[in-house]
CSV table of C-alpha atoms and ligand atoms in Angstrom, one decimal:
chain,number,residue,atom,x,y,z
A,1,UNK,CA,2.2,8.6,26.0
A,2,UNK,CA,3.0,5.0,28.1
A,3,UNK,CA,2.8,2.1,25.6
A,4,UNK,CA,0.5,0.1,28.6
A,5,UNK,CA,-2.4,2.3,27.2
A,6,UNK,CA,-5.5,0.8,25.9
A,7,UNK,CA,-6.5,1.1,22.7
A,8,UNK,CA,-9.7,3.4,23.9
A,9,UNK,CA,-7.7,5.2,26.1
A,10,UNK,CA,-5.1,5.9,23.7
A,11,UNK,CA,-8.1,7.0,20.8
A,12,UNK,CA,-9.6,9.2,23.3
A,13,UNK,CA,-6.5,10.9,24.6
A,14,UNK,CA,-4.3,10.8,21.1
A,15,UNK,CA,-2.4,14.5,21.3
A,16,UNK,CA,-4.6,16.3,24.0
A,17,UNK,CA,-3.0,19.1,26.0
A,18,UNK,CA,-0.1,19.4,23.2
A,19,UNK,CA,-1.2,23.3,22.3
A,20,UNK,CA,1.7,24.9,24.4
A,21,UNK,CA,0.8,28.3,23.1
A,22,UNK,CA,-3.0,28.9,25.1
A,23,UNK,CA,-3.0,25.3,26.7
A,24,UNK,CA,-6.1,24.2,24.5
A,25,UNK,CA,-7.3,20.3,25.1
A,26,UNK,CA,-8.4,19.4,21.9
A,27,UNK,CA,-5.3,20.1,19.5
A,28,UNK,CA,-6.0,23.1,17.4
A,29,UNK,CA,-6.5,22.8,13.6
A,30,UNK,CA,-3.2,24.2,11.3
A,31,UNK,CA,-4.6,25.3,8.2
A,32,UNK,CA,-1.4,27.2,7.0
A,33,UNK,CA,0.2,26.5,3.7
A,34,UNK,CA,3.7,27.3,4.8
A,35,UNK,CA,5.5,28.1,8.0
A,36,UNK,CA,8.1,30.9,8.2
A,37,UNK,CA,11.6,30.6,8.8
A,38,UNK,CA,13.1,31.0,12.4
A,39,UNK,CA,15.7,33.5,10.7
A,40,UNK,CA,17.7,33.3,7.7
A,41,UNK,CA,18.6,29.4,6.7
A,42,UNK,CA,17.0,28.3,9.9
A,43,UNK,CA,14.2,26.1,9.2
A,44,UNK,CA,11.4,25.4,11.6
A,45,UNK,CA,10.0,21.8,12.2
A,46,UNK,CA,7.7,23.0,9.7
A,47,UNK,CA,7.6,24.6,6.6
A,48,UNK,CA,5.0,23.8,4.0
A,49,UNK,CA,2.0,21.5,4.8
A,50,UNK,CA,2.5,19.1,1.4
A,51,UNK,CA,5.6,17.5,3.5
A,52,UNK,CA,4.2,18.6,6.7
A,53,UNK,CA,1.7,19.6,9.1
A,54,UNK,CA,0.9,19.4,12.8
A,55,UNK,CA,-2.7,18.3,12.6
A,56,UNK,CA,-1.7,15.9,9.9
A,57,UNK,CA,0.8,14.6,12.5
A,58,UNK,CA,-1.3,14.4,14.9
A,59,UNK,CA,-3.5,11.9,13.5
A,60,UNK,CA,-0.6,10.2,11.9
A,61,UNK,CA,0.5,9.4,15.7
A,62,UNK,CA,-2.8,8.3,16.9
A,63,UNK,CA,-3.2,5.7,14.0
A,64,UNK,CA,0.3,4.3,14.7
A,65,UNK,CA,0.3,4.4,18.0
A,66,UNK,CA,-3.4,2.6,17.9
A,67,UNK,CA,-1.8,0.0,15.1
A,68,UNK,CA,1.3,-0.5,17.7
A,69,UNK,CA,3.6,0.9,14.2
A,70,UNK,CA,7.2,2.4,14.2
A,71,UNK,CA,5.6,5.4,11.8
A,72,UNK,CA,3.0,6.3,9.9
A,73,UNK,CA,1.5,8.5,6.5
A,74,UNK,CA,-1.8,10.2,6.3
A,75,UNK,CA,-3.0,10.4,2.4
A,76,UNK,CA,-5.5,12.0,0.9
A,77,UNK,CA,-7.7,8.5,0.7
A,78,UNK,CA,-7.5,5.2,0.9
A,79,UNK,CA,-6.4,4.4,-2.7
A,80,UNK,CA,-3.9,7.2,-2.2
A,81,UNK,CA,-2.2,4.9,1.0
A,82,UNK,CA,-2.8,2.1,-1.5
A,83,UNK,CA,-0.6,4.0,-4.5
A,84,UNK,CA,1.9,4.9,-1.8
A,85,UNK,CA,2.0,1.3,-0.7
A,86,UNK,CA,3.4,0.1,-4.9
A,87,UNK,CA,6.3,2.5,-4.8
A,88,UNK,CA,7.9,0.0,-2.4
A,89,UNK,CA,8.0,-2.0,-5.6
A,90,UNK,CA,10.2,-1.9,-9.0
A,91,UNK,CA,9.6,-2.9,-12.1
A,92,UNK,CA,9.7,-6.8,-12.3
A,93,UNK,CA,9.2,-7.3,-8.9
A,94,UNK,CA,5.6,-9.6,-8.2
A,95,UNK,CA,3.0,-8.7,-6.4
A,96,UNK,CA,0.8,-10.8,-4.5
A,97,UNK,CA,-2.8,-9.5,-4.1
A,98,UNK,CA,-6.5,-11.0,-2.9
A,99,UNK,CA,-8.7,-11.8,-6.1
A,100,UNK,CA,-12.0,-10.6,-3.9
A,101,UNK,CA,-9.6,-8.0,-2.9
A,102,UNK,CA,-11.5,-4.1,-3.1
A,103,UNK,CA,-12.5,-3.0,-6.5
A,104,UNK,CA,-10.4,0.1,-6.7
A,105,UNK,CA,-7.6,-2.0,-4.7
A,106,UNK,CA,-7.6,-4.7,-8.3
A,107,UNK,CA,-8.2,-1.5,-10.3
A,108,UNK,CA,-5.4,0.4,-9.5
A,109,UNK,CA,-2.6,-3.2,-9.6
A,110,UNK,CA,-4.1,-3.8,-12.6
A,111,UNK,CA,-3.4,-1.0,-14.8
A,112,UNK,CA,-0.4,-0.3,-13.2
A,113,UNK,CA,1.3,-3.7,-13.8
A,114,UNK,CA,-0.1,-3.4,-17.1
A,115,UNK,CA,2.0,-0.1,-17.7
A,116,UNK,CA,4.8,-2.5,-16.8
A,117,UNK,CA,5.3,-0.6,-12.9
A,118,UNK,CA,5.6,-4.3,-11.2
A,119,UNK,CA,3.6,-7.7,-11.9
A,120,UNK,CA,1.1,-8.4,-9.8
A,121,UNK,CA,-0.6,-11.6,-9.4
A,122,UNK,CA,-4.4,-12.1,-7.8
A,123,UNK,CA,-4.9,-15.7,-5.8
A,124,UNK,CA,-7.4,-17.0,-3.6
A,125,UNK,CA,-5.4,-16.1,-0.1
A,126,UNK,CA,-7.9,-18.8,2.0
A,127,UNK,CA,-6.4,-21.8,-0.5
A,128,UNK,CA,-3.3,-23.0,1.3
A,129,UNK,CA,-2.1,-24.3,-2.4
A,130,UNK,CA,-2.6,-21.4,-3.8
A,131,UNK,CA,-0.7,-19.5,-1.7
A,132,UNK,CA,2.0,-21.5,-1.6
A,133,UNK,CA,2.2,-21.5,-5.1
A,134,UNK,CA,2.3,-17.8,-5.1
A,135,UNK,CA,5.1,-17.8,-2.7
A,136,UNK,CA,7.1,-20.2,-4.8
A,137,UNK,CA,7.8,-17.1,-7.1
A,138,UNK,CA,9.0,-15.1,-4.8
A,139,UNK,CA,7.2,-12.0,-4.9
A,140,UNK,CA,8.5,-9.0,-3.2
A,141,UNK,CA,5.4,-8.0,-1.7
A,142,UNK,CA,1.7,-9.9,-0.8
A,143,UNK,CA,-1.2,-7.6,0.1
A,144,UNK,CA,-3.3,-9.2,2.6
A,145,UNK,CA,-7.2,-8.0,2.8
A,146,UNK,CA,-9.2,-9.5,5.3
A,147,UNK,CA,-11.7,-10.2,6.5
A,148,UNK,CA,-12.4,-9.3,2.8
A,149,UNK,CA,-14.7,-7.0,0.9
A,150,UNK,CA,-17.3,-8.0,0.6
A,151,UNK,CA,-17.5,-11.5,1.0
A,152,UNK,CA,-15.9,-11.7,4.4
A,153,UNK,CA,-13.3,-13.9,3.7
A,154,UNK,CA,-10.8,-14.5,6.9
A,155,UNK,CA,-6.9,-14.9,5.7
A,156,UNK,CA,-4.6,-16.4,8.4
A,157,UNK,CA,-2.5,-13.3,8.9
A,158,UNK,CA,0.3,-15.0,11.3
A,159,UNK,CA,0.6,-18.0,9.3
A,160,UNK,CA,1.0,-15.7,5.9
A,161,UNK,CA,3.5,-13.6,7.7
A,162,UNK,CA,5.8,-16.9,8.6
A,163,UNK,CA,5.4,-17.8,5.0
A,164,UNK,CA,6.1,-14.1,4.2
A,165,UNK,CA,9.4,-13.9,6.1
A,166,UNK,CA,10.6,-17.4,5.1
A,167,UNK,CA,10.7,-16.1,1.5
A,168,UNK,CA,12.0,-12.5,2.2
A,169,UNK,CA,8.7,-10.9,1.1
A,170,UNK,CA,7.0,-7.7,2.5
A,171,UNK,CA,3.5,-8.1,4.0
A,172,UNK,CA,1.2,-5.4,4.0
A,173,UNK,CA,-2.4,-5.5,5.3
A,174,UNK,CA,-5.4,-3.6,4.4
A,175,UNK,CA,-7.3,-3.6,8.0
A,176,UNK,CA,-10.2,-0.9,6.8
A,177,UNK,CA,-13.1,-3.4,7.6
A,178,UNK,CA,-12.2,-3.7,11.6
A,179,UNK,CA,-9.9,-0.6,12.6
A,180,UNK,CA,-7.0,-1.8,15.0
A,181,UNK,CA,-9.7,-1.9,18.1
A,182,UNK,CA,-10.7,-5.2,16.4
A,183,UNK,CA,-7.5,-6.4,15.1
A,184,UNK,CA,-4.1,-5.0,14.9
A,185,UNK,CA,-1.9,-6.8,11.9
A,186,UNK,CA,1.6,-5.6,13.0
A,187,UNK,CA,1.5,-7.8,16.3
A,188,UNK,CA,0.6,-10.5,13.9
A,189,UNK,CA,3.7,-9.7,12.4
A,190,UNK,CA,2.7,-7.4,9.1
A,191,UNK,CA,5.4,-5.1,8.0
A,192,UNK,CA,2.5,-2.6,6.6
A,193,UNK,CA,-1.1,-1.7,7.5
A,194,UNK,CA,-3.5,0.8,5.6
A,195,UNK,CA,-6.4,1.9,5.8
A,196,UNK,CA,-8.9,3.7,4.5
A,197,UNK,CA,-9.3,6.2,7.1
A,198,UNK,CA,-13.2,7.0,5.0
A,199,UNK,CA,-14.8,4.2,6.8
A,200,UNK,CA,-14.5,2.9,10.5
A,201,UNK,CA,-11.5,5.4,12.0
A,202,UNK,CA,-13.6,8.8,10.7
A,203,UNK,CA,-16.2,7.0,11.0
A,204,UNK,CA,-18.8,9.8,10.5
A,205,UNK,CA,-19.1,9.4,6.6
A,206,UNK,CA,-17.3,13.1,6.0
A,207,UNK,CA,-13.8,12.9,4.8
A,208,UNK,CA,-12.2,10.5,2.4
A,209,UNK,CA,-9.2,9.6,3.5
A,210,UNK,CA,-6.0,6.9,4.2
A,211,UNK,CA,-3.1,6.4,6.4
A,212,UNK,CA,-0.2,3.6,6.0
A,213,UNK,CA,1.7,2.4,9.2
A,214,UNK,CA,4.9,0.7,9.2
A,215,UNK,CA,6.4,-1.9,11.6
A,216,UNK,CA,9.8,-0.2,11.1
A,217,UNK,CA,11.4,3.2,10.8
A,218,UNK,CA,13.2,2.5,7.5
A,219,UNK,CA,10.0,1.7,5.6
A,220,UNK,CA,8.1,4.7,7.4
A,221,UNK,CA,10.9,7.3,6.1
A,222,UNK,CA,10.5,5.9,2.7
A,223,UNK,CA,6.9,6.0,2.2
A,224,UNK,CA,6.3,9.7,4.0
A,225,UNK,CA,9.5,10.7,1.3
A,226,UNK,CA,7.0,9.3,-1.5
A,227,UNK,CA,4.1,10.4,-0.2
A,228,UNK,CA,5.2,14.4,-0.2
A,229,UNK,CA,6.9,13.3,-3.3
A,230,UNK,CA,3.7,12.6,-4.8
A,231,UNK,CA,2.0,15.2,-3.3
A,232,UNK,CA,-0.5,12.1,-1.7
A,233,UNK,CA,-0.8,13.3,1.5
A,234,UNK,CA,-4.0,14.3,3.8
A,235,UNK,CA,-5.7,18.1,4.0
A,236,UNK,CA,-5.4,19.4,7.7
A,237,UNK,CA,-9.2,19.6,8.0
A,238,UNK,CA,-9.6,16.2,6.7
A,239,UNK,CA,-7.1,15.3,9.7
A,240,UNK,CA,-8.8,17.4,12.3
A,241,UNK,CA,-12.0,15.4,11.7
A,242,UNK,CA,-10.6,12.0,11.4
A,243,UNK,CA,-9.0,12.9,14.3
A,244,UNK,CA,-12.3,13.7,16.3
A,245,UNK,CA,-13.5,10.4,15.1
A,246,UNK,CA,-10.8,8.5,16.7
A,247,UNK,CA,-12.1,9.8,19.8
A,248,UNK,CA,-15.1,7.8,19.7
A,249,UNK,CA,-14.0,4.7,17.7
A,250,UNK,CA,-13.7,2.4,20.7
A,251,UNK,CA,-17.7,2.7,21.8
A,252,UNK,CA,-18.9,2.7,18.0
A,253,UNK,CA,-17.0,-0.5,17.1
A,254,UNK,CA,-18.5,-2.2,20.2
A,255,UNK,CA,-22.0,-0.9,18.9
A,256,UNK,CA,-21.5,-1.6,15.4
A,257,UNK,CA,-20.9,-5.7,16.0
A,258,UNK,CA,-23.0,-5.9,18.8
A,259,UNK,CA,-26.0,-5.0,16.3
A,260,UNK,CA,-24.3,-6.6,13.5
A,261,UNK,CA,-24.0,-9.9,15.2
A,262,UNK,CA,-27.9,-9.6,15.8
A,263,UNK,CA,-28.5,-8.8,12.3
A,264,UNK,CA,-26.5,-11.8,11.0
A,265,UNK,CA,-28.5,-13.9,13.3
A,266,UNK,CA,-31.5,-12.7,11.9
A,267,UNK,CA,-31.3,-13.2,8.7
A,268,UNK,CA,-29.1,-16.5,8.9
A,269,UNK,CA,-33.4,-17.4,10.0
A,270,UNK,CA,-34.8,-15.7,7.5
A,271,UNK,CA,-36.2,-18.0,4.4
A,272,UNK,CA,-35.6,-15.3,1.6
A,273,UNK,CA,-32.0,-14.9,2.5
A,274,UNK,CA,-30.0,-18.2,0.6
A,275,UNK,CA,-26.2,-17.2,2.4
A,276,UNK,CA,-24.9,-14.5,5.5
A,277,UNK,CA,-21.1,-13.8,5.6
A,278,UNK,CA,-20.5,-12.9,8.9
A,279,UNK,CA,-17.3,-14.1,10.5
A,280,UNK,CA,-19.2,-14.5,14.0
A,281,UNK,CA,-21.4,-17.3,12.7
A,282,UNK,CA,-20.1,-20.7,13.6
A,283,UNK,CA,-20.3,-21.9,10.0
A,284,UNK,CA,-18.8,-19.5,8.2
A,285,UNK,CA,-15.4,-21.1,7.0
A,286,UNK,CA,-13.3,-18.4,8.6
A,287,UNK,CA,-14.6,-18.2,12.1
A,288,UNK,CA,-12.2,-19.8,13.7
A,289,UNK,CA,-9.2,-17.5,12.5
A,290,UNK,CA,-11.3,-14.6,12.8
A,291,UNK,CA,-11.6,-15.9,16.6
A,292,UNK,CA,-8.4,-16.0,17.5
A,293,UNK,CA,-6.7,-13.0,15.7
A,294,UNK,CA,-9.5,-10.4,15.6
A,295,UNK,CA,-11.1,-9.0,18.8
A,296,UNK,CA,-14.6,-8.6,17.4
A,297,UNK,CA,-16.7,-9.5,14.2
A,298,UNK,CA,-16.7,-5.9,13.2
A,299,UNK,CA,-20.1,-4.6,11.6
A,300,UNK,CA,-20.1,-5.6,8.1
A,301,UNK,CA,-22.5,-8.5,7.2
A,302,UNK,CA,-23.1,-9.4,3.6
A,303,UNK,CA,-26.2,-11.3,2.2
A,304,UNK,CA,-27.3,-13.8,-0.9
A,305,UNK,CA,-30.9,-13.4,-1.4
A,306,UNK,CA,-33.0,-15.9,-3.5
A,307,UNK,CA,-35.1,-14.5,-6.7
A,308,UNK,CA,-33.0,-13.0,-9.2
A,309,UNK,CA,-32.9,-9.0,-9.5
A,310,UNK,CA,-36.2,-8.4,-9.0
A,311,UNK,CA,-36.0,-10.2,-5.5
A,312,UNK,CA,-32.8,-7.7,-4.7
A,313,UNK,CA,-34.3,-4.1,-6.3
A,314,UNK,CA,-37.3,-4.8,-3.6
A,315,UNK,CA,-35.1,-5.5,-1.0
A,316,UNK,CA,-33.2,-2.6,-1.5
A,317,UNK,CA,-35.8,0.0,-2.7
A,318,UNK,CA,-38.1,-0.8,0.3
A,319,UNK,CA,-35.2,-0.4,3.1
A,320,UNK,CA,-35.6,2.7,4.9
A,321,UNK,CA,-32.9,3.0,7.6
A,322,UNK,CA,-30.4,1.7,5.1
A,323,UNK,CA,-29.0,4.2,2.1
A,324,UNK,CA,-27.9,3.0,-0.6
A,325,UNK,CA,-24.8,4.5,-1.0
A,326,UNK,CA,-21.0,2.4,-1.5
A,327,UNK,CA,-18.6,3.3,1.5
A,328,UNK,CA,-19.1,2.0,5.1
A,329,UNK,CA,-17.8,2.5,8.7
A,330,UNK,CA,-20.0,5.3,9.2
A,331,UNK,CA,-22.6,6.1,12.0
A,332,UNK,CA,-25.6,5.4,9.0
A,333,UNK,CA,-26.6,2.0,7.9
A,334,UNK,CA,-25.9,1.4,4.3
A,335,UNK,CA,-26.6,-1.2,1.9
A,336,UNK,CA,-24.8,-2.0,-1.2
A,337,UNK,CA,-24.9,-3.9,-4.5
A,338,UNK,CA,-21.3,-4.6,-5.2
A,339,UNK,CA,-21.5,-6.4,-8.4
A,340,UNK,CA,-23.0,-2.6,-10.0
A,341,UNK,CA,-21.8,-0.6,-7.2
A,342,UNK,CA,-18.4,-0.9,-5.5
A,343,UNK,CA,-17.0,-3.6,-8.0
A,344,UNK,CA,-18.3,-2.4,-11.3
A,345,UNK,CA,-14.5,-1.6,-12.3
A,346,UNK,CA,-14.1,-5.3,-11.9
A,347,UNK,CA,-14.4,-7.2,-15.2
A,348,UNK,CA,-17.6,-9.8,-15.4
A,349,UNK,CA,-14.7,-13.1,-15.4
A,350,UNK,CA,-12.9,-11.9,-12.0
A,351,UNK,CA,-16.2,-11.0,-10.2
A,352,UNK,CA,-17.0,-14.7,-11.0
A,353,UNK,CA,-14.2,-16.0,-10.0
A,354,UNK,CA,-14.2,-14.2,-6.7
A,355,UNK,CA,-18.1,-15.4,-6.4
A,356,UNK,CA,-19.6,-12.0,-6.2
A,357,UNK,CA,-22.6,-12.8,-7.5
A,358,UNK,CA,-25.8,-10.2,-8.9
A,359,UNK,CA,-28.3,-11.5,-5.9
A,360,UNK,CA,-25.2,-10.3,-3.2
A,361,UNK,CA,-25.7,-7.2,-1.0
A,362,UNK,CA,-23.7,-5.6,1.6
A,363,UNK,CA,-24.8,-3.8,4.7
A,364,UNK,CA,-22.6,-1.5,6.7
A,365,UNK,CA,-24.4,-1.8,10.2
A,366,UNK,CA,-24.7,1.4,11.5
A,367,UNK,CA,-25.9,2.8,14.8
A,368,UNK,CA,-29.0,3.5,15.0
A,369,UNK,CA,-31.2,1.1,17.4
A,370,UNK,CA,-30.7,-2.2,16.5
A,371,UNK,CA,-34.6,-3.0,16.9
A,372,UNK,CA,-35.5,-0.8,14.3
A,373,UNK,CA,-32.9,-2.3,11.7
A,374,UNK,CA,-34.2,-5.6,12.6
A,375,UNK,CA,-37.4,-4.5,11.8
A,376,UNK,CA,-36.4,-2.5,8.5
A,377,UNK,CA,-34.9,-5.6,7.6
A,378,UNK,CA,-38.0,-8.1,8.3
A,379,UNK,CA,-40.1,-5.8,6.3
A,380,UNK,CA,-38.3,-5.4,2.9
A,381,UNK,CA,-37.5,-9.0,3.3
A,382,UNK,CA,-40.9,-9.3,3.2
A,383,UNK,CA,-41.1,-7.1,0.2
A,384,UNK,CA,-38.5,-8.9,-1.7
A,385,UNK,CA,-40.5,-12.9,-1.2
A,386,UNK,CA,-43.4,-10.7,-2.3
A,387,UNK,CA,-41.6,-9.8,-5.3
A,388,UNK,CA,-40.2,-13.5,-6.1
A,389,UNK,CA,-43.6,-14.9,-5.6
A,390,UNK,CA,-45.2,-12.5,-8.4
A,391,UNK,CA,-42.1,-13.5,-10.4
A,392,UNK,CA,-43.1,-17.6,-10.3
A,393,UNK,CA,-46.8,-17.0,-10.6
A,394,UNK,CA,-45.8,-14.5,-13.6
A,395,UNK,CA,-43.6,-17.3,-15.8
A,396,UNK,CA,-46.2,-20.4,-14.0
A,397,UNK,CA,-48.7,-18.4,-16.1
A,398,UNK,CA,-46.9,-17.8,-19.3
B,1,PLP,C1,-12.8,2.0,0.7
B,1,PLP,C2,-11.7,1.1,0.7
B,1,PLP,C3,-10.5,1.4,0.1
B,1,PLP,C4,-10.3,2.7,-0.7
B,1,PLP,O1,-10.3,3.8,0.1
B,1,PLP,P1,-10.8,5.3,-0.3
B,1,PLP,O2,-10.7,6.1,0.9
B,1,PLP,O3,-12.2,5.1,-0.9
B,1,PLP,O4,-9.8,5.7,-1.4
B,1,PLP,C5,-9.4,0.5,0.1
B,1,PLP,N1,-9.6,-0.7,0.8
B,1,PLP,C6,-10.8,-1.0,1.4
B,1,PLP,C7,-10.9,-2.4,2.0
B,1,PLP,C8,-11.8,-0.2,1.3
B,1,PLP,O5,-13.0,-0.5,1.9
């Protein structure tokens, strides 16, 4: 494959016309378990799909080639790349991590520092202090999430990565929420990427799955040697169809922001709604980084609405082209309540401190016609003031 490749070119065409056997186009799907031996002692490039697997490798090359990586791991999810990602550390060593970092992201540090595996350490990654400070205890790694989940927080990835390599630290970046068609963290000078190949790169809401792509060789040996260790890595048929999904990931990233940029515009105007995160609005505090290191807004958007609970059960209940479902990435809207949903398994003082509040939702812009979201929206909107007015004529009258 040239390296001058686009990214769409290189999604569509990632392994086409490699079956030698019958010249297929689309690379065929290797269920086997286990390959058989050339001959006595003479192994074969494969020999049992735990440590390896052409359709596993397959994708594996399309996400590192599409991430502009030295090598990469598929896993069975995205919390599986994540687990793969803390046995670069020993015990005693510190890890940096976002506080509004993904729930099962602080989950997993959590109780595995507490089991005395590393330390880990959770800072606000947009306060230049704070970060600093971090640094100035030299951890051995700093996990960088952004924009964030789900508050869309933008962290400067170059400028971390200069800190990063002044203080001999590893920086690893969790790019789920754009995909590398919308921003691609090794150029920015990250030593790891994941993902959680479940949302945007499958994209089709049918596999769970992860993948972890390394800037250098050394790093990408270590972490496929833990990752068959563990016995972490990705099914075939999960591969096969994250595969097909790459195909298409170009056009449905371009769709996805197009609408979500129309949606955050919208309800930015809409009275009921008190706050929109979306990194394409001028005032949101992280535009101007997202600018300049991501190639799009991506297609998340995430909303305060005024009223209390009652206000967002409306809201929620009387959307009908959003599910309410956790996950994102996939063709379907979806809208979210993170504080009950996706960050339940964070305690009630962190989601405070990361200012995920009970009147926050999430939507996962999907791609059905943008018009018709737009007007899904207006009307539960509608719903929801409806349901805040009741509320003050209810306590006017008590
Ligand atoms: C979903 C998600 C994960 C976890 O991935 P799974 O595939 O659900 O295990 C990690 N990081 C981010 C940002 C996510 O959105």
């Amino acid at each position: 494959m040239t390296a001058a490749a686009s990214p769409a070119t290189l999604a569509v065409r990632a392994s086409l016309e490699s079956d030698s056997q019958h010249g297929a186009v689309v690379p065929p799907l290797h269920l086997s378990s286990n390959y058989t031996f050339e001959s006595f002692g003479v192994k074969r490039r494969y020999d049992y799909t735990r440590s390896g697997n052409p359709t596993r490798d397959a994708l594996a090359d399309a996400i590192c080639s599409l991430e502009g990586g030295a090598g990469a791991a598929v896993t069975a999810s995205g919390m599986a790349a994540l687990t793969l990602l803390t046995h670069l550390l020993d015990p005693g060593d510190l890890l940096v991590a976002p506080h509004d970092c993904y729930g099962g992201t602080y989950r997993l540090f959590e109780h595995l520092a507490a089991k005395g595996h590393f330390r880990v350490s959770f800072v606000d990654q947009t306060d230049p202090a704070a970060l600093q400070a971090a640094f100035a205890r030299g951890p051995r790694m700093i996990l960088v999430e952004t924009p964030s989940n789900p508050l869309l927080r933008i962290v400067d990835i170059a400028a971390v990565s200069a800190l990063a390599r002044a203080h001999g630290t590893l920086l690893a970046v969790d790019n789920t929420f754009l995909s590398p068609i919308l921003q691609q963290p090794i150029r920015l000078g990250a030593d790891i990427v994941l993902h959680s190949t479940t949302k945007y790169l499958n994209g089709h809401s049918d596999v769970v799955g992860g993948a972890i792509v390394c800037a250098t060789g050394d790093i990408a040996d270590s972490l496929a040697w833990w990752a068959n260790c563990l016995g972490i890595t990705g099914a075939p048929f999960d591969s096969y169809l994250t595969l097909r999904g790459i195909r298409t990931l170009h056009a449905r990233m371009r769709q996805h922001e197009e609408s979500a940029n129309r949606v955050a515009a919208f309800l930015n105007a809409h009275p009921v709604v008190s706050r929109v995160y979306y990194p394409g609005l001028a005032d949101h505090p992280g535009h101007r980084i997202a600018k300049s290191q991501q190639s799009g807004f991506g297609g998340m958007v995430s909303v305060e609405i005024s009223g209390g609970e009652g206000a967002v059960a409306a809201f929620v209940e009387r959307l009908q082209h959003f599910s309410l479902a956790e996950s994102l990435g996939g063709v379907e809207s979806l809208v979210c309540h993170p504080a009950t949903m996706t960050h339940a398994a964070v305690n009630r003082d962190a989601l405070q401190q990361a200012g995920i509040g009970d009147n926050l939702i999430r939507l996962s812009i999907g791609l059905e016609d943008t018009d018709d979201l737009l007007q899904d929206l207006q009307q539960a909107l509608d719903a929801s003031s409806h349901a805040v007015t009741l509320k003050s004529v209810i306590a006017a009258s008590c």
